[in-house]
mmCIF file with all atom_site columns, C-alpha atoms in Angstrom:
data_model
loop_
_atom_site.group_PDB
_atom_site.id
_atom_site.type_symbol
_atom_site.label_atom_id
_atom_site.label_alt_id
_atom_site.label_comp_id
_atom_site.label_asym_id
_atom_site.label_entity_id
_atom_site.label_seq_id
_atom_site.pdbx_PDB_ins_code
_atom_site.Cartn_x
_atom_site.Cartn_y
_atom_site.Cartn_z
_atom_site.occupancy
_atom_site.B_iso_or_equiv
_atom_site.pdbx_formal_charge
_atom_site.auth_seq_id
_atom_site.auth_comp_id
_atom_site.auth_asym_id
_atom_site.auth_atom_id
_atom_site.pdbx_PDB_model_num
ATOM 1   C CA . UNK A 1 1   ? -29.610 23.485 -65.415 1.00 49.00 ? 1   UNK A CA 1
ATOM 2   C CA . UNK A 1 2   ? -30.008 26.970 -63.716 1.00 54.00 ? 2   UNK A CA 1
ATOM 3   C CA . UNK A 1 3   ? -27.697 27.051 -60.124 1.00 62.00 ? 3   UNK A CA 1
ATOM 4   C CA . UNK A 1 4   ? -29.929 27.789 -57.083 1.00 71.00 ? 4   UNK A CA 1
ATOM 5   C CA . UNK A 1 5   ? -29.039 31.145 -55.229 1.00 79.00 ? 5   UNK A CA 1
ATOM 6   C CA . UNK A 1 6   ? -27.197 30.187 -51.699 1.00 83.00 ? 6   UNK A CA 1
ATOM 7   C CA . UNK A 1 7   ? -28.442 32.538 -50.003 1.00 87.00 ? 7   UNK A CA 1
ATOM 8   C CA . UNK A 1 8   ? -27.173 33.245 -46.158 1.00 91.00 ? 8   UNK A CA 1
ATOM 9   C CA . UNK A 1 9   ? -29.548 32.546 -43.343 1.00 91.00 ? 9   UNK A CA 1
ATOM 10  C CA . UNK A 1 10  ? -29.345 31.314 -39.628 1.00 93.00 ? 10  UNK A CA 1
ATOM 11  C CA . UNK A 1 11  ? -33.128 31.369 -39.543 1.00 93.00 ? 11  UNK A CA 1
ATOM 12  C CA . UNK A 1 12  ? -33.035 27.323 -39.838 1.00 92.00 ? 12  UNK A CA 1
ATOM 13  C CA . UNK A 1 13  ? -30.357 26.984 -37.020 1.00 93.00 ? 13  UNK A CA 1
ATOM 14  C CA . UNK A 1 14  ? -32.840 29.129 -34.320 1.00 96.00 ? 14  UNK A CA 1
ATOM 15  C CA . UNK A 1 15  ? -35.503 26.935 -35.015 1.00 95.00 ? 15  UNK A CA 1
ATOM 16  C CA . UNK A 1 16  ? -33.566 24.136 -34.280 1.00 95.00 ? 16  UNK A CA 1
ATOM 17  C CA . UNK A 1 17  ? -32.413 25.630 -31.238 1.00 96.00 ? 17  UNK A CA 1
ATOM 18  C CA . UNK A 1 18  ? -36.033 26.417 -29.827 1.00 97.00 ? 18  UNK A CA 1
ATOM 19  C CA . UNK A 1 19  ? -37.384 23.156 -31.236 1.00 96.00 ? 19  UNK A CA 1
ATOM 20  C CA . UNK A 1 20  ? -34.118 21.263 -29.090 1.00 96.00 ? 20  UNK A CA 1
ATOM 21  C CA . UNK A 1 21  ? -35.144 23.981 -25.945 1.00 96.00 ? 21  UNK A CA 1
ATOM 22  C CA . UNK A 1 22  ? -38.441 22.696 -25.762 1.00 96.00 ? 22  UNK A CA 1
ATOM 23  C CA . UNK A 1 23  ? -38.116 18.876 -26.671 1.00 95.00 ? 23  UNK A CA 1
ATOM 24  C CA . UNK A 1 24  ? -35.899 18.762 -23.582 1.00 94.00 ? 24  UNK A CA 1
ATOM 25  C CA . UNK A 1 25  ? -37.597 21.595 -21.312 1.00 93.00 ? 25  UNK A CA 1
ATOM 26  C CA . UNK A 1 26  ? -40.841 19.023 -21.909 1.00 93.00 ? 26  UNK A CA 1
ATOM 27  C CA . UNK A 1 27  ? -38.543 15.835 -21.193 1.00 90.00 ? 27  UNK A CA 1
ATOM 28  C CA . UNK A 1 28  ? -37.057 17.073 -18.140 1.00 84.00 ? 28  UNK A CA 1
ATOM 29  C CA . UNK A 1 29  ? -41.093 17.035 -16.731 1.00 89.00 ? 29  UNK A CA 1
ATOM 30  C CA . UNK A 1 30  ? -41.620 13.365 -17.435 1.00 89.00 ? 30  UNK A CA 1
ATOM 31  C CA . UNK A 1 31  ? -42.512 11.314 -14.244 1.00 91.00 ? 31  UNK A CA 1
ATOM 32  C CA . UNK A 1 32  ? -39.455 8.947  -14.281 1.00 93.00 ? 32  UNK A CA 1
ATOM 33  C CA . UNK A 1 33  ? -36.105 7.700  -12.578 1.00 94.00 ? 33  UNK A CA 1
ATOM 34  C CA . UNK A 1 34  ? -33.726 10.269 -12.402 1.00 94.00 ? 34  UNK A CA 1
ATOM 35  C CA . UNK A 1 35  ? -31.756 7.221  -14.191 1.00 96.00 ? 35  UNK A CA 1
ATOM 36  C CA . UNK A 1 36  ? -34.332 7.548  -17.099 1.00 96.00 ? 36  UNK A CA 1
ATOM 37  C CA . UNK A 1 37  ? -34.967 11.021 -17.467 1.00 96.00 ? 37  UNK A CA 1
ATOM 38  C CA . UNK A 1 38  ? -30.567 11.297 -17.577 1.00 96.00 ? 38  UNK A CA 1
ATOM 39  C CA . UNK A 1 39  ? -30.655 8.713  -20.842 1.00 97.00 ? 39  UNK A CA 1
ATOM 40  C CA . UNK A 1 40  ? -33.677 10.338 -21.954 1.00 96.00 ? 40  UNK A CA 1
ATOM 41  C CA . UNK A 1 41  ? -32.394 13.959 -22.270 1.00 96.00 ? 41  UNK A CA 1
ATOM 42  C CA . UNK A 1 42  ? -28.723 12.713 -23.259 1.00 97.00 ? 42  UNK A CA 1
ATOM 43  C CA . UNK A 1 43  ? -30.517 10.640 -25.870 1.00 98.00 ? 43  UNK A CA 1
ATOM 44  C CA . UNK A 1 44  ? -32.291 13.745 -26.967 1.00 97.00 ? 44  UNK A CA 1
ATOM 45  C CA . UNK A 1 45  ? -29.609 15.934 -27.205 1.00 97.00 ? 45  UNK A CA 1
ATOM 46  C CA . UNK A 1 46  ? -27.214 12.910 -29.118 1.00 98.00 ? 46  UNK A CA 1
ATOM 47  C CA . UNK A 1 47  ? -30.279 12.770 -31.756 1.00 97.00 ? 47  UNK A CA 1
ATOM 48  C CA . UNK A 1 48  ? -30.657 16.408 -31.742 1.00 97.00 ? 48  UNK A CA 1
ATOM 49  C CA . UNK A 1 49  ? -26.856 16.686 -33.128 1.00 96.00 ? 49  UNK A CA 1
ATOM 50  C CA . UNK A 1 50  ? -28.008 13.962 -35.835 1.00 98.00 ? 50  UNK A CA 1
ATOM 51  C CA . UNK A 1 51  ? -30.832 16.566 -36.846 1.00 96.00 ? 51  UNK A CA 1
ATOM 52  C CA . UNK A 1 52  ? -28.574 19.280 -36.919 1.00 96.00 ? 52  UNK A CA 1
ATOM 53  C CA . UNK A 1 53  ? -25.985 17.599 -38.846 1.00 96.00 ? 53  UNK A CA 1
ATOM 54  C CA . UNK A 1 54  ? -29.002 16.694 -41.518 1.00 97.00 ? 54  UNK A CA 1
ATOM 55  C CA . UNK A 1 55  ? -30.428 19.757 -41.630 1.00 95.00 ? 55  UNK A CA 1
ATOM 56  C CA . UNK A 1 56  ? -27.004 21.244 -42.924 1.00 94.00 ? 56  UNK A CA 1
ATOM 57  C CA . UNK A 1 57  ? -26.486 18.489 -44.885 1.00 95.00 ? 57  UNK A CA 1
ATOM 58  C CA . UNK A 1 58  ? -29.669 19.239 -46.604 1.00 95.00 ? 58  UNK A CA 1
ATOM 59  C CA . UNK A 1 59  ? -29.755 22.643 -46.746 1.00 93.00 ? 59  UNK A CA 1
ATOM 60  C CA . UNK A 1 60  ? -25.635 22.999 -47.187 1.00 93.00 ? 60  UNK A CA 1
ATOM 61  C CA . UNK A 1 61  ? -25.487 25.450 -44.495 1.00 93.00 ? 61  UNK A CA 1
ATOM 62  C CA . UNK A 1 62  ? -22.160 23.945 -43.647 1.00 90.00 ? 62  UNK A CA 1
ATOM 63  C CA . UNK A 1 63  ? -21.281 27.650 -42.491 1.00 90.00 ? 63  UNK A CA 1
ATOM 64  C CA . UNK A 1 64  ? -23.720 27.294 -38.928 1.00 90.00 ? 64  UNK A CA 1
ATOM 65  C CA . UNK A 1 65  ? -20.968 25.467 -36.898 1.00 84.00 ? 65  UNK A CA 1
ATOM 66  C CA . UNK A 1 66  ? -18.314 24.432 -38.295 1.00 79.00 ? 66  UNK A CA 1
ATOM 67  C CA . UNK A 1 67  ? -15.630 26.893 -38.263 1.00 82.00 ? 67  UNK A CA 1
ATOM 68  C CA . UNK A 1 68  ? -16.224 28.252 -41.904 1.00 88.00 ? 68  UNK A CA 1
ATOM 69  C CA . UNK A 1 69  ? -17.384 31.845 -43.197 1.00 90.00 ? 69  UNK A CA 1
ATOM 70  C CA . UNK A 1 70  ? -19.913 32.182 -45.112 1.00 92.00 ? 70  UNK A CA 1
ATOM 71  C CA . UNK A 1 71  ? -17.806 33.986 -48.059 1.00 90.00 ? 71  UNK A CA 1
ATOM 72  C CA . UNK A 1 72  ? -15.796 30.149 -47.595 1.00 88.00 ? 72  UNK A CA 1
ATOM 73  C CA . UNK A 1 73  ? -18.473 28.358 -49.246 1.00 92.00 ? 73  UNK A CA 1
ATOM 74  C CA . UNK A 1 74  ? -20.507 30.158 -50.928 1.00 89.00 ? 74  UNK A CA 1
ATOM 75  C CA . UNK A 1 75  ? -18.733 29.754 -54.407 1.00 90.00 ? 75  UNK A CA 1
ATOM 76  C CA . UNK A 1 76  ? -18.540 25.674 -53.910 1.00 92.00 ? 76  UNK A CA 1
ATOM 77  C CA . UNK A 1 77  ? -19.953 23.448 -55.934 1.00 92.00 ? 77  UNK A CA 1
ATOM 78  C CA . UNK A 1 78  ? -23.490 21.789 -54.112 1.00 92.00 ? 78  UNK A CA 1
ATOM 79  C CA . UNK A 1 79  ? -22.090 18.632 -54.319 1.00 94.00 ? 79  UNK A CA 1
ATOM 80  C CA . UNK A 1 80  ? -18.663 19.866 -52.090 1.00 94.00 ? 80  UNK A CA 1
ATOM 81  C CA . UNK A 1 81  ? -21.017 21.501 -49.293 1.00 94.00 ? 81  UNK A CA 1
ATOM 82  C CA . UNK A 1 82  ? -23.184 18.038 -49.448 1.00 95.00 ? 82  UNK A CA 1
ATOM 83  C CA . UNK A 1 83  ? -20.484 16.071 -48.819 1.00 95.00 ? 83  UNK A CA 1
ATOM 84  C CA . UNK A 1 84  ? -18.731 18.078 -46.222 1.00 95.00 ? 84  UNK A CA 1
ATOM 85  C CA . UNK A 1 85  ? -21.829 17.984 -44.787 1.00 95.00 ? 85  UNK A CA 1
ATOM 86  C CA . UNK A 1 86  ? -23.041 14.211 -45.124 1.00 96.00 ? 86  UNK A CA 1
ATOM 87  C CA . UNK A 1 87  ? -19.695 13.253 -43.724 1.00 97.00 ? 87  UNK A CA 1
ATOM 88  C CA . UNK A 1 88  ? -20.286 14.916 -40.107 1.00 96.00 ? 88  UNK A CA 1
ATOM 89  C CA . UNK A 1 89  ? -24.284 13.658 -39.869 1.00 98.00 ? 89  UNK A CA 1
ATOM 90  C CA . UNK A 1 90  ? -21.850 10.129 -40.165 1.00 98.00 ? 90  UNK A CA 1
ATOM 91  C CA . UNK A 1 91  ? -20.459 10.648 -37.898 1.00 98.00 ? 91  UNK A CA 1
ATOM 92  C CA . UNK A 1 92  ? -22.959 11.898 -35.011 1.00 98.00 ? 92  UNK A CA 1
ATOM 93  C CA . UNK A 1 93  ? -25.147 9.403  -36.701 1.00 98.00 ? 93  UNK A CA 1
ATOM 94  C CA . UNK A 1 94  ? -22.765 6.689  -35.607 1.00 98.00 ? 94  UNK A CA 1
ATOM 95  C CA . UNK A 1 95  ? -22.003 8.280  -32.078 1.00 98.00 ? 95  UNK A CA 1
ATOM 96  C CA . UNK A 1 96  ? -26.454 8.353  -31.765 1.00 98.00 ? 96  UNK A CA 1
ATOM 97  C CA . UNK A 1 97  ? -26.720 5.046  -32.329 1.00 98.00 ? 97  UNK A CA 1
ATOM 98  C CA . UNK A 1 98  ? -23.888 3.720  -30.138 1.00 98.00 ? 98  UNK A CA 1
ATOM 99  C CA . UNK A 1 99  ? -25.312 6.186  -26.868 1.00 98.00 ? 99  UNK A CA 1
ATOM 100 C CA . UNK A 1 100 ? -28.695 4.474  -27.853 1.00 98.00 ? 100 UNK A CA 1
ATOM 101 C CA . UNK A 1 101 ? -27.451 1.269  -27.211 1.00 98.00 ? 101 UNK A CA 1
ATOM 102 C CA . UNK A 1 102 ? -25.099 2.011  -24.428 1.00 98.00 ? 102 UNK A CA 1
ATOM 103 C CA . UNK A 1 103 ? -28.431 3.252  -22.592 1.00 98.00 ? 103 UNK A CA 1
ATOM 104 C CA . UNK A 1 104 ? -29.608 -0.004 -22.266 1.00 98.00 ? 104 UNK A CA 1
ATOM 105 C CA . UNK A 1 105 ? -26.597 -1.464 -21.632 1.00 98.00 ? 105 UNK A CA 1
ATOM 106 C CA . UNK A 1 106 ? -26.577 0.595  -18.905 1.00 98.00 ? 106 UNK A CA 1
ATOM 107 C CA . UNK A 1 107 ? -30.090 1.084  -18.074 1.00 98.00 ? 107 UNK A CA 1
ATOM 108 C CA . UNK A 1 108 ? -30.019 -3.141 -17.362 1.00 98.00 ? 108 UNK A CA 1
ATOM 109 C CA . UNK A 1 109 ? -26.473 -3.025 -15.764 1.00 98.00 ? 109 UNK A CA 1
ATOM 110 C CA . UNK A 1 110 ? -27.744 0.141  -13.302 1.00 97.00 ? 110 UNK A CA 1
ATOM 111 C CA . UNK A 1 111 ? -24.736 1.891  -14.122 1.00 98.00 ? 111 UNK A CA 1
ATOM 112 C CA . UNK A 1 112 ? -23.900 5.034  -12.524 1.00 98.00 ? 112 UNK A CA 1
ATOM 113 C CA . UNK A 1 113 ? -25.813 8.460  -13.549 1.00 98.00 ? 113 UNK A CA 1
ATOM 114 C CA . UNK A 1 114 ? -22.102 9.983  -13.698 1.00 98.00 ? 114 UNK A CA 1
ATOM 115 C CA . UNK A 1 115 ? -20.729 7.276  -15.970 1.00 98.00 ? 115 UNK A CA 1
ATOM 116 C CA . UNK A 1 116 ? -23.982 7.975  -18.477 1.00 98.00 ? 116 UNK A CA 1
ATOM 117 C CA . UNK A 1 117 ? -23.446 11.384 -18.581 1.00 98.00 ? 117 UNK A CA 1
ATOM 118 C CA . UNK A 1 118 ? -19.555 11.189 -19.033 1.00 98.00 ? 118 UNK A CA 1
ATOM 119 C CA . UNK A 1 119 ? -19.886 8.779  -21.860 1.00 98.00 ? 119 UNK A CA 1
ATOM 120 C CA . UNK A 1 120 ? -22.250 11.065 -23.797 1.00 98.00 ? 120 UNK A CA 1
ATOM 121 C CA . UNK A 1 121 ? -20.336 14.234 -23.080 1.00 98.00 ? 121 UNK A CA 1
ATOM 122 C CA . UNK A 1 122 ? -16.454 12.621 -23.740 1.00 98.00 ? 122 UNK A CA 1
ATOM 123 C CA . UNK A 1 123 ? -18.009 11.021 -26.652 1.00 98.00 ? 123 UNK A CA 1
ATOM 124 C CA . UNK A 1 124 ? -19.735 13.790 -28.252 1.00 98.00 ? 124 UNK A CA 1
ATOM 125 C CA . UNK A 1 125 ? -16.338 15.823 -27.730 1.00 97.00 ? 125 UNK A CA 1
ATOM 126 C CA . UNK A 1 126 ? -14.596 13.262 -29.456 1.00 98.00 ? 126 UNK A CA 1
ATOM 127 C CA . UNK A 1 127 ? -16.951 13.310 -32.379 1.00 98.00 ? 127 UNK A CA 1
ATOM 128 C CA . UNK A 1 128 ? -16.726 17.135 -32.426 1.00 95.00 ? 128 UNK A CA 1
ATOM 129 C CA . UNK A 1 129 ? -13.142 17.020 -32.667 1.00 95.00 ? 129 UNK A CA 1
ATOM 130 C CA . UNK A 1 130 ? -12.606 14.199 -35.417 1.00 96.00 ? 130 UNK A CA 1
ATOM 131 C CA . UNK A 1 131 ? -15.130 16.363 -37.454 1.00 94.00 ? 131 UNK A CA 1
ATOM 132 C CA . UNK A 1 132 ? -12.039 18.777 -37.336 1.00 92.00 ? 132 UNK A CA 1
ATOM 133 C CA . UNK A 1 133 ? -10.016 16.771 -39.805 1.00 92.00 ? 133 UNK A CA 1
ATOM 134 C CA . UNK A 1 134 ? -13.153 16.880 -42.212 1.00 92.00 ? 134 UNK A CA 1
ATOM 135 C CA . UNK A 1 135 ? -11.882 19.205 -45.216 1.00 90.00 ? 135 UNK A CA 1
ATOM 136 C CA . UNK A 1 136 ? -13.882 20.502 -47.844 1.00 87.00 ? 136 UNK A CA 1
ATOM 137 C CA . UNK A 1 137 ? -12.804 18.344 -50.817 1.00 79.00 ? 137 UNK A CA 1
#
């Protein structure tokens, strides 16, 4: 079996960018609550990190973001970068679903704008820092 040339390229990472920009310039103009639109656009951006995290995953471009070179990784094995990678779209994946359902939690309960928007920041954080102990293996 012939290994496929990793090339480097952050070509995939500004499209996700511009495609994120515009997803949640367009949200921002929907005709709801100011409640809503703040778990619609924090939803957005927690599903947006889930994409991300895929897209690397998938493409093994585990250099975009997470603190490695490019001369770090491109001599691993695929199955190393995939890993590495599937282990942080877990994670985010996990975090996506629970800000999902903590939206209508508090969508229901009318809880404060400031408590959605703490939750989804702190928690995000949090996620970005346990990916920190994630080693390539």
């Amino acid at each position: 079996m012939e290994k496929k040339e990793y090339k480097k390229s952050y070509w995939g990472l500004i499209w996700l960018f511009i495609i994120y920009f515009v997803v949640l310039t367009g949200a921002v103009f929907l005709p709801y609550s100011a409640k809503i639109m703040t778990l619609v656009t924090m939803n957005i951006s927690t599903i947006w990190f889930v994409a991300l995290t895929f897209v690397i995953y998938k493409t093994e471009k585990i250099y975009w973001y997470t603190g490695l070179f490019y001369e770090d990784v491109k001599d691993l094995p695929s199955e190393v970068r995939r890993e590495y990678g599937r282990r942080h779209v877990v994670r985010f994946a996990w975090f996506a679903l629970f800000y999902l359902v903590y939206s209508a939690v508090s969508y229901w309960q009318n809880l404060s704008i400031a408590i959605d928007i703490t939750v989804m920041c702190v928690g995000v954080m949090a996620v970005a820092i346990s990916t920190m102990r994630i080693k390539l293996e």
